[in-house]
Short mmCIF file of C-alpha atoms in Angstrom, two decimals:
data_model
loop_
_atom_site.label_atom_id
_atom_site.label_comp_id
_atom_site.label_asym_id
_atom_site.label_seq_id
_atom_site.Cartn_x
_atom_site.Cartn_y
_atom_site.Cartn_z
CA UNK C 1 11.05 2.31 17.87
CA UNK C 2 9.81 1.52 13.92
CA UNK C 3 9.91 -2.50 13.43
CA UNK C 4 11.72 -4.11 10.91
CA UNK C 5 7.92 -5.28 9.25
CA UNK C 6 6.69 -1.02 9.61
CA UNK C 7 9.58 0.03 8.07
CA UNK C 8 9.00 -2.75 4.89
CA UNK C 9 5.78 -1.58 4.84
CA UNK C 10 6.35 2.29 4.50
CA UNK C 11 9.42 1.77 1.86
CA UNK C 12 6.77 -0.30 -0.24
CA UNK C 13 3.66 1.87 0.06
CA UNK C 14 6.29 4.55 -0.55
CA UNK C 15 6.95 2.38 -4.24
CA UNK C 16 3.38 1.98 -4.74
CA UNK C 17 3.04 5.48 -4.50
CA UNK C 18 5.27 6.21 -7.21
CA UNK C 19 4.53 3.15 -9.55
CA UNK C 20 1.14 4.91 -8.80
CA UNK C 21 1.81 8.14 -9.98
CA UNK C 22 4.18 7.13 -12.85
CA UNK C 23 1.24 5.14 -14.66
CA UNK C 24 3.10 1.96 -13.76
CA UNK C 25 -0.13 0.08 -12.63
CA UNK C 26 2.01 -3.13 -13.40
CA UNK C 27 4.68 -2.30 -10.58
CA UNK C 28 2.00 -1.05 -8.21
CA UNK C 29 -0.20 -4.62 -8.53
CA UNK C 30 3.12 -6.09 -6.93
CA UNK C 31 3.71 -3.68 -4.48
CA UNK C 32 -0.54 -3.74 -3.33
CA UNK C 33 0.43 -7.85 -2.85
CA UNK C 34 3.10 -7.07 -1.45
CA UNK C 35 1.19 -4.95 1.34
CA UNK C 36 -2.04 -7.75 1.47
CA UNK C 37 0.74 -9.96 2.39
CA UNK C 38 2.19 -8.09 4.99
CA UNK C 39 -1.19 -7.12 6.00
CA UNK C 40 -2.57 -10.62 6.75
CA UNK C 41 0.10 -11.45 9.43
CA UNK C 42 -0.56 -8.41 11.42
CA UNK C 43 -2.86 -8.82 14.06
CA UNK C 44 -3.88 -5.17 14.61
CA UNK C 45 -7.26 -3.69 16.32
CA UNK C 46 -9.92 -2.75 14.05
CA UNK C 47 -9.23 1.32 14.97
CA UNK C 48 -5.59 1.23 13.78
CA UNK C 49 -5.81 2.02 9.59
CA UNK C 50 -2.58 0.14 7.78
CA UNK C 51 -0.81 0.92 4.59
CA UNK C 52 -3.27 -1.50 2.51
CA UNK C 53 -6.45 0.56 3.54
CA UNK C 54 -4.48 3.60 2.26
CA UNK C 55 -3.77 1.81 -0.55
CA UNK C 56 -7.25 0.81 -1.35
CA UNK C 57 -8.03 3.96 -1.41
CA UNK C 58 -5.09 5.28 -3.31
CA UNK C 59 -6.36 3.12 -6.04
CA UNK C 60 -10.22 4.43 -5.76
CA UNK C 61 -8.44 7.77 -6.51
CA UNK C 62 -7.26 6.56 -9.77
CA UNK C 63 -10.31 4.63 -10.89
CA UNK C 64 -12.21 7.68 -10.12
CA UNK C 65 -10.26 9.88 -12.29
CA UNK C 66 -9.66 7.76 -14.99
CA UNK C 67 -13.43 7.72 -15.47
#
């Protein structure tokens, strides 16, 4: 069973995405604090990858081709 704090997560990385690929960097600097903040309550082992890594390197992506 998904947790109420999983399923906030995926519904924002799921806004980041498409603030991402809309060009609205504006929308997705709220959303990527939205997922640092969820992402410094969780106490997860160092294996398990979370939204924010994903996000991270979402972001890399863009720099990358912007360039």
């Amino acid at each position: 069973m998904t947790s109420n704090v999983d399923q906030l997560e995926s519904i924002i990385m799921h806004v980041f995405r498409c603030a991402c690929r809309q060009g609205r960097l504006d929308i997705a600097e709220f959303m990527l604090a939205a997922l640092e903040k969820l992402d410094s309550g969780r106490a997860e082992s160092p294996q398990e990858q979370s939204s924010l890594f994903d996000a991270y390197r979402e972001i890399a992506g863009i720099d990358a081709s912007l360039q």
